[in-house]
Short mmCIF file of C-alpha atoms and ligand atoms in Angstrom, two decimals:
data_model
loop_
_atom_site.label_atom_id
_atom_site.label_comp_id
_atom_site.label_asym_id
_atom_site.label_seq_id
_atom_site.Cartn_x
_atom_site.Cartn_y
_atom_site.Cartn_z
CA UNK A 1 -23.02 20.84 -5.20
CA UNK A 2 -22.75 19.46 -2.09
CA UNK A 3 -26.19 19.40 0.15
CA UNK A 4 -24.78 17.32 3.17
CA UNK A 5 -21.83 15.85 4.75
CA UNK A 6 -21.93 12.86 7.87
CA UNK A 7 -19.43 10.56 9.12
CA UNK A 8 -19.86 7.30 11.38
CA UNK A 9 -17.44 5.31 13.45
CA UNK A 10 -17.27 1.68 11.71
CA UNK A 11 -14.19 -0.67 12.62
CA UNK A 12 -11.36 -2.10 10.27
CA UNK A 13 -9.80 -5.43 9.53
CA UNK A 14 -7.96 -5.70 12.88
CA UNK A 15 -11.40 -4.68 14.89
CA UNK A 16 -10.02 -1.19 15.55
CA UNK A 17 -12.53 1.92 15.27
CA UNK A 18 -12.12 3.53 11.84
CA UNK A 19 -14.41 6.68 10.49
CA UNK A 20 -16.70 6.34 7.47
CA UNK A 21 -17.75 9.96 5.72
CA UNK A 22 -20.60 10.50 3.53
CA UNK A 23 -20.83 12.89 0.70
CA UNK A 24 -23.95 13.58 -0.79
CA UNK A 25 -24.70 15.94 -3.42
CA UNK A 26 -27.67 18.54 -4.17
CA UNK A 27 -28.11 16.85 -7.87
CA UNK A 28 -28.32 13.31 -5.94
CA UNK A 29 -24.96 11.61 -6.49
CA UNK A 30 -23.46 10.35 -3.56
CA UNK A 31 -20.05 8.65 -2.43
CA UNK A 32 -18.60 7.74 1.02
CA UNK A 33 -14.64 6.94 1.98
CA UNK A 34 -13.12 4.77 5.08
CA UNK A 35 -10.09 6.07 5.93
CA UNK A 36 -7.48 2.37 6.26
CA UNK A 37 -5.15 2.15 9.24
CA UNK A 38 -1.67 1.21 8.95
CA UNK A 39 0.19 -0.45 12.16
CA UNK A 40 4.10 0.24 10.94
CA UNK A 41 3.60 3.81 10.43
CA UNK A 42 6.26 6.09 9.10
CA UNK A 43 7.35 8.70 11.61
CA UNK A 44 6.04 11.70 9.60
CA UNK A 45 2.64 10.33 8.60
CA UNK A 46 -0.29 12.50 9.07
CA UNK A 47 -1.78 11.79 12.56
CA UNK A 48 -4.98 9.80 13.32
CA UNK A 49 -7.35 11.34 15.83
CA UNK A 50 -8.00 9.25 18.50
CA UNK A 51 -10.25 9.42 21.42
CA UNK A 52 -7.87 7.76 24.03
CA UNK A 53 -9.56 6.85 27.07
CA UNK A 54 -11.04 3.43 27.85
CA UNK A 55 -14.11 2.85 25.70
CA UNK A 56 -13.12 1.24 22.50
CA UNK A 57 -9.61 0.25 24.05
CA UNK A 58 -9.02 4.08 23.30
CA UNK A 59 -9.21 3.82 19.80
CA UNK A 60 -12.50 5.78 18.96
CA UNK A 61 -13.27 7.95 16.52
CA UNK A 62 -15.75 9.84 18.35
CA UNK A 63 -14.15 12.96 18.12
CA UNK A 64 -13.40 13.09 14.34
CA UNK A 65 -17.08 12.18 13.63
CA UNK A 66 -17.98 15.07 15.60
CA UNK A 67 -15.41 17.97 13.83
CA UNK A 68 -16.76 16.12 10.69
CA UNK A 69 -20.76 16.74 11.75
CA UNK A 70 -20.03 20.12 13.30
CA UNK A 71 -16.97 21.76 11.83
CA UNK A 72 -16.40 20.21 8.40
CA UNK A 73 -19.97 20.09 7.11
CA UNK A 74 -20.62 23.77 7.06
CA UNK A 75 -17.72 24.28 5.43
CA UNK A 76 -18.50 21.95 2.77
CA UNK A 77 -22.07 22.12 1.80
CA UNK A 78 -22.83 24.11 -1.34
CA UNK A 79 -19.18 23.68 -2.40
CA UNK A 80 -18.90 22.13 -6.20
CA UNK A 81 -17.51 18.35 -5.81
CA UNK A 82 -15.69 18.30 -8.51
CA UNK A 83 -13.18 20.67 -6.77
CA UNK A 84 -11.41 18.44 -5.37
CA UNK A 85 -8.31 20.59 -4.91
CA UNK A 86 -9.95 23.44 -3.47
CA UNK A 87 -11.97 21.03 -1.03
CA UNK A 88 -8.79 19.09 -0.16
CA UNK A 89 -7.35 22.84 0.73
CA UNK A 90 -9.87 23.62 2.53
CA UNK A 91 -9.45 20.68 4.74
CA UNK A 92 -5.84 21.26 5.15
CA UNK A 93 -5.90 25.05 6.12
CA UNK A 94 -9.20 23.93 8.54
CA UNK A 95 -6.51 21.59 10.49
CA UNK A 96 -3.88 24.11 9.96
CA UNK A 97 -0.88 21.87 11.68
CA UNK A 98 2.16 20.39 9.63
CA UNK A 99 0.48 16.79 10.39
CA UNK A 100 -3.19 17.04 10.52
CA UNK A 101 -3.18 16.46 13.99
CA UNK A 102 -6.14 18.92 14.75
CA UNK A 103 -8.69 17.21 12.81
CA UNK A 104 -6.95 14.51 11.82
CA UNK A 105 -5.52 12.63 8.81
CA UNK A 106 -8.13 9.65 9.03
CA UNK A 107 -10.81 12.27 8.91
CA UNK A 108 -9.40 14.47 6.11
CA UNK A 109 -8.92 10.54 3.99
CA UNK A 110 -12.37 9.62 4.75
CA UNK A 111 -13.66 12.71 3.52
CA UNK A 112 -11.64 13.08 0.65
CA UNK A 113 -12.41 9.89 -0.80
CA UNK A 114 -16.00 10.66 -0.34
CA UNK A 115 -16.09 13.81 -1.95
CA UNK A 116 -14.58 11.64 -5.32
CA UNK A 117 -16.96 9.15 -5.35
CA UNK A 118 -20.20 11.22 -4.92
CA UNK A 119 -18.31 13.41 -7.79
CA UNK A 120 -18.20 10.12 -10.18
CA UNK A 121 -21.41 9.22 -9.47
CA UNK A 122 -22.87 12.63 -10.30
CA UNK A 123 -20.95 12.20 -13.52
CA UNK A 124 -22.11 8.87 -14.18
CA UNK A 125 -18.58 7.43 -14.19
CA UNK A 126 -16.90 4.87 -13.27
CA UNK A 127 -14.26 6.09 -9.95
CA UNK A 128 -10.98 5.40 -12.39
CA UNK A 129 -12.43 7.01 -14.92
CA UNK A 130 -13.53 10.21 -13.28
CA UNK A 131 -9.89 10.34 -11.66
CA UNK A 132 -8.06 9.20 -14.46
CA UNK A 133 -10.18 9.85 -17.69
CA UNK A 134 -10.11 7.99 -20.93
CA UNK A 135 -6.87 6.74 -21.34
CA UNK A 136 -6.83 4.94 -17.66
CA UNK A 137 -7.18 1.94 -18.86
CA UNK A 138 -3.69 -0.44 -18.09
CA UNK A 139 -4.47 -2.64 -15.00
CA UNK A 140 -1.56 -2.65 -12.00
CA UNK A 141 0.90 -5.57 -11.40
CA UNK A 142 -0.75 -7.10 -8.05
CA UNK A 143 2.14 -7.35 -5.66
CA UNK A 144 0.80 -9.77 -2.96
CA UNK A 145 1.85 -9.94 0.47
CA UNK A 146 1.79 -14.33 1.31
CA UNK A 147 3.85 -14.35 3.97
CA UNK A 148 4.06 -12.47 6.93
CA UNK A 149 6.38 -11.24 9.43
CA UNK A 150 7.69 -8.12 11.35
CA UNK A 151 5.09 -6.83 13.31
CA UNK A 152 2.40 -8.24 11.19
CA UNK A 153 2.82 -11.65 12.39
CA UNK A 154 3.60 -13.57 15.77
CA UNK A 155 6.96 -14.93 14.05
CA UNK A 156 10.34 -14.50 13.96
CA UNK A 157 10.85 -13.50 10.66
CA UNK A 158 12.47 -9.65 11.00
CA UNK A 159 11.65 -8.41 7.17
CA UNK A 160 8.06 -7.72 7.09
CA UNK A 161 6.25 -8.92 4.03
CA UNK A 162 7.35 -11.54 1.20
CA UNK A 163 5.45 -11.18 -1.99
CA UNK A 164 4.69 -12.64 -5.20
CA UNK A 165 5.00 -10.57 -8.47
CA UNK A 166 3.01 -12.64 -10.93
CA UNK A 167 4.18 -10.39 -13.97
CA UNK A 168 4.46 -12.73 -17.33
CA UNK A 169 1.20 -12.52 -18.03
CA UNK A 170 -1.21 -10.72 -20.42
CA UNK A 171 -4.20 -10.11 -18.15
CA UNK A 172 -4.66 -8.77 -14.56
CA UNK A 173 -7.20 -11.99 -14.25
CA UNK A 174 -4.43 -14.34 -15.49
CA UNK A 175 -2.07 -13.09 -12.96
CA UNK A 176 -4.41 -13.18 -10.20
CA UNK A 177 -5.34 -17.19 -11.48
CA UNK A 178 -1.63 -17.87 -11.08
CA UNK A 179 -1.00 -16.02 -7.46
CA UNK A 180 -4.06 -18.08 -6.27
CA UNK A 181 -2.82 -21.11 -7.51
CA UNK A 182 0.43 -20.12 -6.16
CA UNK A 183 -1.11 -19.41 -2.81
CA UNK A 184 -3.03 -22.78 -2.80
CA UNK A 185 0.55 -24.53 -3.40
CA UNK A 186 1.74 -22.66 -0.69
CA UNK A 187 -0.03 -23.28 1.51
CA UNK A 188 0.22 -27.31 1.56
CA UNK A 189 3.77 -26.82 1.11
CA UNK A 190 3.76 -25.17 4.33
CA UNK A 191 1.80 -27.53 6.21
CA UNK A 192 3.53 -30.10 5.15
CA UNK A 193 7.16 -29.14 6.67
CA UNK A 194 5.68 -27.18 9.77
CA UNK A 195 2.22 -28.50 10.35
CA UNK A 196 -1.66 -26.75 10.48
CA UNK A 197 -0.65 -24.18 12.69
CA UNK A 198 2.02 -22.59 9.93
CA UNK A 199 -0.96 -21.62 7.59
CA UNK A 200 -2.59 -19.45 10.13
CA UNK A 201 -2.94 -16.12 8.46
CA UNK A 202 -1.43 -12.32 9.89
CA UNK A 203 -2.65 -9.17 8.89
CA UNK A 204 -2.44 -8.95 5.49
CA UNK A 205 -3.52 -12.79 4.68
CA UNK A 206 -0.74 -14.54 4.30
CA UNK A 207 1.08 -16.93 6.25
CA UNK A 208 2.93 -16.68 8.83
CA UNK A 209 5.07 -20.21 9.46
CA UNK A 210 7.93 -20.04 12.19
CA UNK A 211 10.75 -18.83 9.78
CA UNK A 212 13.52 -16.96 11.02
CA UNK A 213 15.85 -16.61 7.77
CA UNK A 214 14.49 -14.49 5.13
CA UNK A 215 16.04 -17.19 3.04
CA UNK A 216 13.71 -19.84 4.26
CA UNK A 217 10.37 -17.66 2.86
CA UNK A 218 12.36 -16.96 0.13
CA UNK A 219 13.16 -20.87 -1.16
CA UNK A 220 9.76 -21.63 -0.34
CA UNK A 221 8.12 -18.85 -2.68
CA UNK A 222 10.63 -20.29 -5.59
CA UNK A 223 9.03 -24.29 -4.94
CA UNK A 224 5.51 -22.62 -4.86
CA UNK A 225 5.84 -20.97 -7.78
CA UNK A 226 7.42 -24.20 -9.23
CA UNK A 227 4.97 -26.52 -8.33
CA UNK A 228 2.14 -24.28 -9.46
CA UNK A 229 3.68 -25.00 -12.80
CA UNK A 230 5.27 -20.90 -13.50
CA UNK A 231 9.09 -20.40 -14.22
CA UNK A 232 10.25 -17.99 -11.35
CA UNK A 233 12.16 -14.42 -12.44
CA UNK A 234 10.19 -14.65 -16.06
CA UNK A 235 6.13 -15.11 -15.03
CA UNK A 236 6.45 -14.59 -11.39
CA UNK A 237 8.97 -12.66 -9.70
CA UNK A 238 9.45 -12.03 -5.53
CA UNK A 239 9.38 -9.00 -3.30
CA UNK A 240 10.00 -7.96 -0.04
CA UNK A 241 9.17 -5.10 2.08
CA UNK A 242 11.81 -4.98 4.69
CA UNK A 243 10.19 -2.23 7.03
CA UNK A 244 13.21 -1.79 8.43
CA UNK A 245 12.22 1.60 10.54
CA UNK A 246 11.14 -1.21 12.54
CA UNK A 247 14.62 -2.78 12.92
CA UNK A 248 16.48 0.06 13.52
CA UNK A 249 17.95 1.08 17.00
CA UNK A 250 20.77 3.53 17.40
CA UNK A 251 22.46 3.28 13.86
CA UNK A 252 22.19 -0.16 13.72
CA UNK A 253 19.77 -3.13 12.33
CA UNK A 254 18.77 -5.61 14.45
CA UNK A 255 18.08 -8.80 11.99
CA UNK A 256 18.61 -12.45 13.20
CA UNK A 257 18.99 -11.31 16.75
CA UNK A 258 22.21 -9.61 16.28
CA UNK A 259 23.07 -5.67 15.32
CA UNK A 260 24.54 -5.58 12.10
CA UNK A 261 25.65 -2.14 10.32
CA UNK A 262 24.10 -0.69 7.12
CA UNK A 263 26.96 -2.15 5.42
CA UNK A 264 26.13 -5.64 6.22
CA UNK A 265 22.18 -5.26 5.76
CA UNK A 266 23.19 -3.85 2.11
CA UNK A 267 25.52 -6.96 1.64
CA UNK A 268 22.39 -9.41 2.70
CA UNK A 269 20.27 -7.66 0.15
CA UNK A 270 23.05 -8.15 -2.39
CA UNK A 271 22.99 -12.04 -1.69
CA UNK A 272 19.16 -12.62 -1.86
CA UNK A 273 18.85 -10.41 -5.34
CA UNK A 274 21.83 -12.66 -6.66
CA UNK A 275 19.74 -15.94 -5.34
CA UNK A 276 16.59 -15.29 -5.63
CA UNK A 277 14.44 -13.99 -8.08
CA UNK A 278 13.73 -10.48 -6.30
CA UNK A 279 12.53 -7.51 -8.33
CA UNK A 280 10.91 -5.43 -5.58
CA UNK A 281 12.71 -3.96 -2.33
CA UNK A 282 10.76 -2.03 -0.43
CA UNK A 283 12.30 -0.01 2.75
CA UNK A 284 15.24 -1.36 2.75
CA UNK A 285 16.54 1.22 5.16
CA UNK A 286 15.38 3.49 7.85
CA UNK A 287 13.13 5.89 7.24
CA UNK A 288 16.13 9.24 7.91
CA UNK A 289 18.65 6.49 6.22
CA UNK A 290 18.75 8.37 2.95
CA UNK A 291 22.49 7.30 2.42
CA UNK A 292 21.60 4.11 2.61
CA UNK A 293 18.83 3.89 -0.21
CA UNK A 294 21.30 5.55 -2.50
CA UNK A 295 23.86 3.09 -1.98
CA UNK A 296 21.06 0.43 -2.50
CA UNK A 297 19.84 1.94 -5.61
CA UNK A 298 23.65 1.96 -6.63
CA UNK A 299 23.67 -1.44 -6.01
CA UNK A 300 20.88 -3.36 -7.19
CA UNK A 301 18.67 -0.96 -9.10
CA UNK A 302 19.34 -2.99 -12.11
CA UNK A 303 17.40 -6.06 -10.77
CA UNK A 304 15.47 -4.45 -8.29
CA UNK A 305 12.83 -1.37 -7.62
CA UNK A 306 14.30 0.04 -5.16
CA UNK A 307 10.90 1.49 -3.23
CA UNK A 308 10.31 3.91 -0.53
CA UNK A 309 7.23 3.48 2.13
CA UNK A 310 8.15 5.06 5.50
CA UNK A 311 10.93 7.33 3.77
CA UNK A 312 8.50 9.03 1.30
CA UNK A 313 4.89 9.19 3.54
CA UNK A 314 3.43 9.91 -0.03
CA UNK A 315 5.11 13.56 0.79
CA UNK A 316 4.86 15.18 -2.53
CA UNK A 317 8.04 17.38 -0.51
CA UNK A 318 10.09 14.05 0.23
CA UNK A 319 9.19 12.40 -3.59
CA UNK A 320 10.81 15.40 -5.03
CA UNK A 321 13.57 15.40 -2.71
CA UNK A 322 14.23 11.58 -2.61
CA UNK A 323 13.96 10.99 -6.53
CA UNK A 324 16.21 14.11 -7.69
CA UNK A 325 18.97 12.30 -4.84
CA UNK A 326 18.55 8.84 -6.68
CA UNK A 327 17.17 7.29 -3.63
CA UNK A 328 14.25 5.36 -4.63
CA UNK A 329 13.39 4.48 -8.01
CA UNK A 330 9.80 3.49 -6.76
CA UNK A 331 7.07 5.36 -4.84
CA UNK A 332 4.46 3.59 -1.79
CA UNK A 333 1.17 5.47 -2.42
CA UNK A 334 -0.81 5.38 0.98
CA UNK A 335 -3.13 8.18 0.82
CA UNK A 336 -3.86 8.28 4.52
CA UNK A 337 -0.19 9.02 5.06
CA UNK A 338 -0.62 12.46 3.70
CA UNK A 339 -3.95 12.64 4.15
CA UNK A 340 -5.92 14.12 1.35
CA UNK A 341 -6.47 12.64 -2.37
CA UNK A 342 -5.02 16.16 -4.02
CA UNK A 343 -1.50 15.23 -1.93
CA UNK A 344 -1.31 11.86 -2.99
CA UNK A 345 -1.73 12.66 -6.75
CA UNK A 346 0.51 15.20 -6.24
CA UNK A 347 3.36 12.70 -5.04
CA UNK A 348 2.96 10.76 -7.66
CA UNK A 349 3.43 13.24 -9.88
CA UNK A 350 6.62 14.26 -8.62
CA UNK A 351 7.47 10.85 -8.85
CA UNK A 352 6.61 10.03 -12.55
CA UNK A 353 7.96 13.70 -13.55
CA UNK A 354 11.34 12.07 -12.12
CA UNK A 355 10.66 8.93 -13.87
CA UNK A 356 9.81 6.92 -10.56
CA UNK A 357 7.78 4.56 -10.77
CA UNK A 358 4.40 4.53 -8.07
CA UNK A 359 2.93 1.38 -6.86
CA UNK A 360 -0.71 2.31 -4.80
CA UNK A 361 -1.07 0.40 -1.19
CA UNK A 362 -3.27 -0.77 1.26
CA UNK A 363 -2.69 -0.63 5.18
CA UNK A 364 -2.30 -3.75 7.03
CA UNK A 365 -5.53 -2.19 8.81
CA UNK A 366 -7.95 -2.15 6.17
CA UNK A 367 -11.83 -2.20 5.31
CA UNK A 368 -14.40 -2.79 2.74
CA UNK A 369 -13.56 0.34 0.39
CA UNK A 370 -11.76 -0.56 -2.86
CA UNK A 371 -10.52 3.24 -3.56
CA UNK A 372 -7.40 2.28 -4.01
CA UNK A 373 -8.26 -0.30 -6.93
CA UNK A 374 -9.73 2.93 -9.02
CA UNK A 375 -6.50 4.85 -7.80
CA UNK A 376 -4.45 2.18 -9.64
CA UNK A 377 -6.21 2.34 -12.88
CA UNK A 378 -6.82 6.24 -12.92
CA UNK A 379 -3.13 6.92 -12.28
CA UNK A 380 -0.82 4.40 -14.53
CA UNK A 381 0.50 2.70 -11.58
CA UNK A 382 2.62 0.41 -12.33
CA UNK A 383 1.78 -1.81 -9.32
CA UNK A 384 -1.11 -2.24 -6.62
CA UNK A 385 0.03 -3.81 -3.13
CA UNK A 386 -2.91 -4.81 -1.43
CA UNK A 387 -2.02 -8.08 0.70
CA UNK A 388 -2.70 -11.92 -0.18
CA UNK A 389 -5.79 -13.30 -2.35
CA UNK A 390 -7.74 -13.89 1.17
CA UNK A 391 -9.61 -11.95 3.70
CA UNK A 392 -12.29 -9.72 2.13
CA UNK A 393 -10.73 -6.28 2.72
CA UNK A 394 -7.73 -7.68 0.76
CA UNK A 395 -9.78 -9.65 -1.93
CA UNK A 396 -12.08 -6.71 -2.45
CA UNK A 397 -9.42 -4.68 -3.95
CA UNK A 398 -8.43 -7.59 -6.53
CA UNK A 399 -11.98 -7.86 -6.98
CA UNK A 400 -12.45 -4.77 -7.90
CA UNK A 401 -9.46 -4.85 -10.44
CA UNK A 402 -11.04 -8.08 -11.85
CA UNK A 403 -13.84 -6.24 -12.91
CA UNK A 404 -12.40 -3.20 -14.19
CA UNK A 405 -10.61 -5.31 -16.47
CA UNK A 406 -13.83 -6.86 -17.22
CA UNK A 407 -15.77 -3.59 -18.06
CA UNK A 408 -12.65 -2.14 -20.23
CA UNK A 409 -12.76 -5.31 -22.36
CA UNK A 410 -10.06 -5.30 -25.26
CA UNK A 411 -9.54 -1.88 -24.43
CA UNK A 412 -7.86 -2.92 -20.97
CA UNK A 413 -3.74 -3.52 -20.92
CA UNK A 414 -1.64 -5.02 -18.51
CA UNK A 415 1.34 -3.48 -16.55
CA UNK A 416 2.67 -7.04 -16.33
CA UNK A 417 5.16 -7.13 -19.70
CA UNK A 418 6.50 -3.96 -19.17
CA UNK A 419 8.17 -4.52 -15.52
CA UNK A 420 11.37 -6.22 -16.44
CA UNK A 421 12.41 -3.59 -19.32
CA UNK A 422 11.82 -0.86 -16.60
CA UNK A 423 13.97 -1.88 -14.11
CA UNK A 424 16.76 -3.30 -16.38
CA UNK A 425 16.27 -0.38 -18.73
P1 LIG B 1 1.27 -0.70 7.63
O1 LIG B 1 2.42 -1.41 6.81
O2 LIG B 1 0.07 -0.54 6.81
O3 LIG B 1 1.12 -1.60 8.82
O4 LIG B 1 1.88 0.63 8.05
C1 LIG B 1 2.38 -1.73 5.48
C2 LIG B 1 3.71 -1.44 4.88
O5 LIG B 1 4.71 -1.22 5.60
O6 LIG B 1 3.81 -1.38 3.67
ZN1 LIG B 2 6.09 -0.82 3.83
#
């Protein structure tokens, strides 16, 4: 049972104030949980509590660590850890708002994370196999963020994040060797046609060059994966993650510095799936723009995942809704945008019960906790997003995957072979 519950202001990847919660447990396990921070939030995430003011550029956490110390701890000491559900509830009826604005959604992550570590470390488990049990053992497709845009990067590229997809391989480790190789290429490529200053790095460790077509990231993704010696579309694929909440003013998408309608955004996605070797499209709409996702799925869901990030907020309520309409056929797993682990896993059931497909995230403002490497395993995802193979916060995760793989031995699978049969059925 639990004996004692603390949290602790600590600061994330982007030096912002985060909270860290301890869980610590009568029979001596223990686990802790840093809630992540994301800085192209959807509209109906759950609500970080802030401090405002001027200390900490207003950004503490002062006040969460305090309903955590003096609210939250009584409530949860003596409870069994194992229940998560119940504790998650409890959490959720102590904020009592739609959002978790009264306690906050950072605070409910923290501690929810917490409470499922210190519960696989009284069991003397490994995390993924606590959550997920025996038969979690198939290791995600890394989907990795290498160059940068959107409000990630000081750019002009308006789509937010173009990935690699190294999937034509038989090992997790083999498909990280050939996205760091990839990266390496990359990244003289870069320097090469737009000098040092291109390979400076944004948020989520990629590059961020002075592009302004998405067709220029694009063609240079194809000669990276070229040089590094892979055939693109068959061993390593592309993303993107448009983000395009974040282009959207007044029913219209602002992309190349003109307003273009949903018609013509839909037509420029149908010319870079034709061109390119694309087989992940994430937001490629508004986050109300529900129309438009169906029409996309219409369109390209035979080449594509068609995935939704700011439309779902890991809302087991939105999942159901958006994957009976044929929206999405893939689900962004953020657990800090609902706010407790019990939510999340209840999205992606939804999801898989409507045969979507979930792929677990990061936040471009992240830390030192690998949670949602376990997350992966325990759940079948099909993919992990967790930014490029640099900066520690982003490496960790891969890390963590790496040896996951390693402890499962021949036991361990990889998503990998699977992901063109799925999406061409
Ligand atoms: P965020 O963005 O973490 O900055 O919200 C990541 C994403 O849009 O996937
Ligand atoms: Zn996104």
């Amino acid at each position: 049972n639990i004996r004692r519950v603390r949290a602790l202001q600590v600061i994330d990847s982007r030096g912002n104030p985060t909270i860290k919660a301890y869980v610590e447990l009568a029979g001596g396990g223990y686990g802790w949980g840093i809630a992540p921070s994301g800085a192209s939030r959807g509209e109906r995430e759950a609500v970080e509590l802030r401090d405002g003011g001027r200390k900490w550029r207003g950004k503490g956490v002062s006040r969460a660590v305090a309903i955590v110390n003096t609210i939250v701890a009584p409530r949860l000491e003596g409870v069994d850890s194992r229940r998560q559900s119940y504790i998650d509830r409890l959490l959720i009826e102590l904020d009592g708002t739609p959002n978790k604005s009264r306690i906050g959604g950072n605070t409910t992550t923290a501690l929810s994370i917490a409470t499922a570590r210190a519960a696989a470390d009284q069991a003397g488990l490994e995390l993924f196999q606590y959550l997920g049990g025996a038969g979690a053992r198939r290791l995600p497709i890394p989907i990795l963020n290498v160059i940068n845009g959107g409000v990630h990067a000081g750019n002009d590229l308006d789509f937010q994040e173009f990935m690699i997809v190294p999937h034509g391989f038989n090992s997790f480790t083999d498909a990280i060797r050939a996205a760091v190789e990839i990266y390496g290429e990359l990244r003289g490529l870069l320097k090469e046609r737009y000098g040092a200053t291109a390979v400076n790095v944004g948020d989520e460790g990629g590059f961020a060059p002075p592009m302004r077509k998405a067709e220029e990231p694009l063609q240079t993704l194809v000669q990276a994966v070229e040089k590094a010696g892979y055939e693109p579309g068959r061993e390593v694929s592309l993303g993107i993650d448009a983000a395009a909440s974040q282009l959207y003013r007044d029913g219209r998408y602002l992309v190349e510095g003109k307003a273009i309608s949903r018609e013509e955004l839909l037509n420029i996605y149908q010319r870079l799936v034709e061109n390119y070797p694309i087989v992940y499209l994430e937001d490629p709409f508004s986050e109300d723009d529900f129309e438009s996702f169906k029409a996309a799925v219409e369109a390209l869901s035979a080449r594509t995942l068609i995935v939704g990030d700011d439309l779902l907020v890991t809302n087991p309520e939105r999942v159901k809704e958006a994957s009976a309409d044929g929206a999405v056929t893939g689900l962004l797993v953020k657990v800090n945008q609902v706010g407790t682990l019990t939510e999340a896993l209840e999205a992606i059931q939804a999801a898989r019960d409507r045969g979507v497909a979930h792929i677990v995230s990061h936040r471009s403002g992240d830390t030192e906790d690998t949670f949602i490497a376990d997350l992966s395993v325990a759940t079948g995802a099909l993919m992990i997003k967790a930014g490029a193979p640099a900066r520690s916060e982003r490496t960790s995760k891969y890390n963590r995957l790496l040896e996951i793989e390693d402890t499962l031995g021949y036991s361990a699978s990889y998503a990998g072979p699977e992901l063109l049969g799925l999406i061409r059925g």
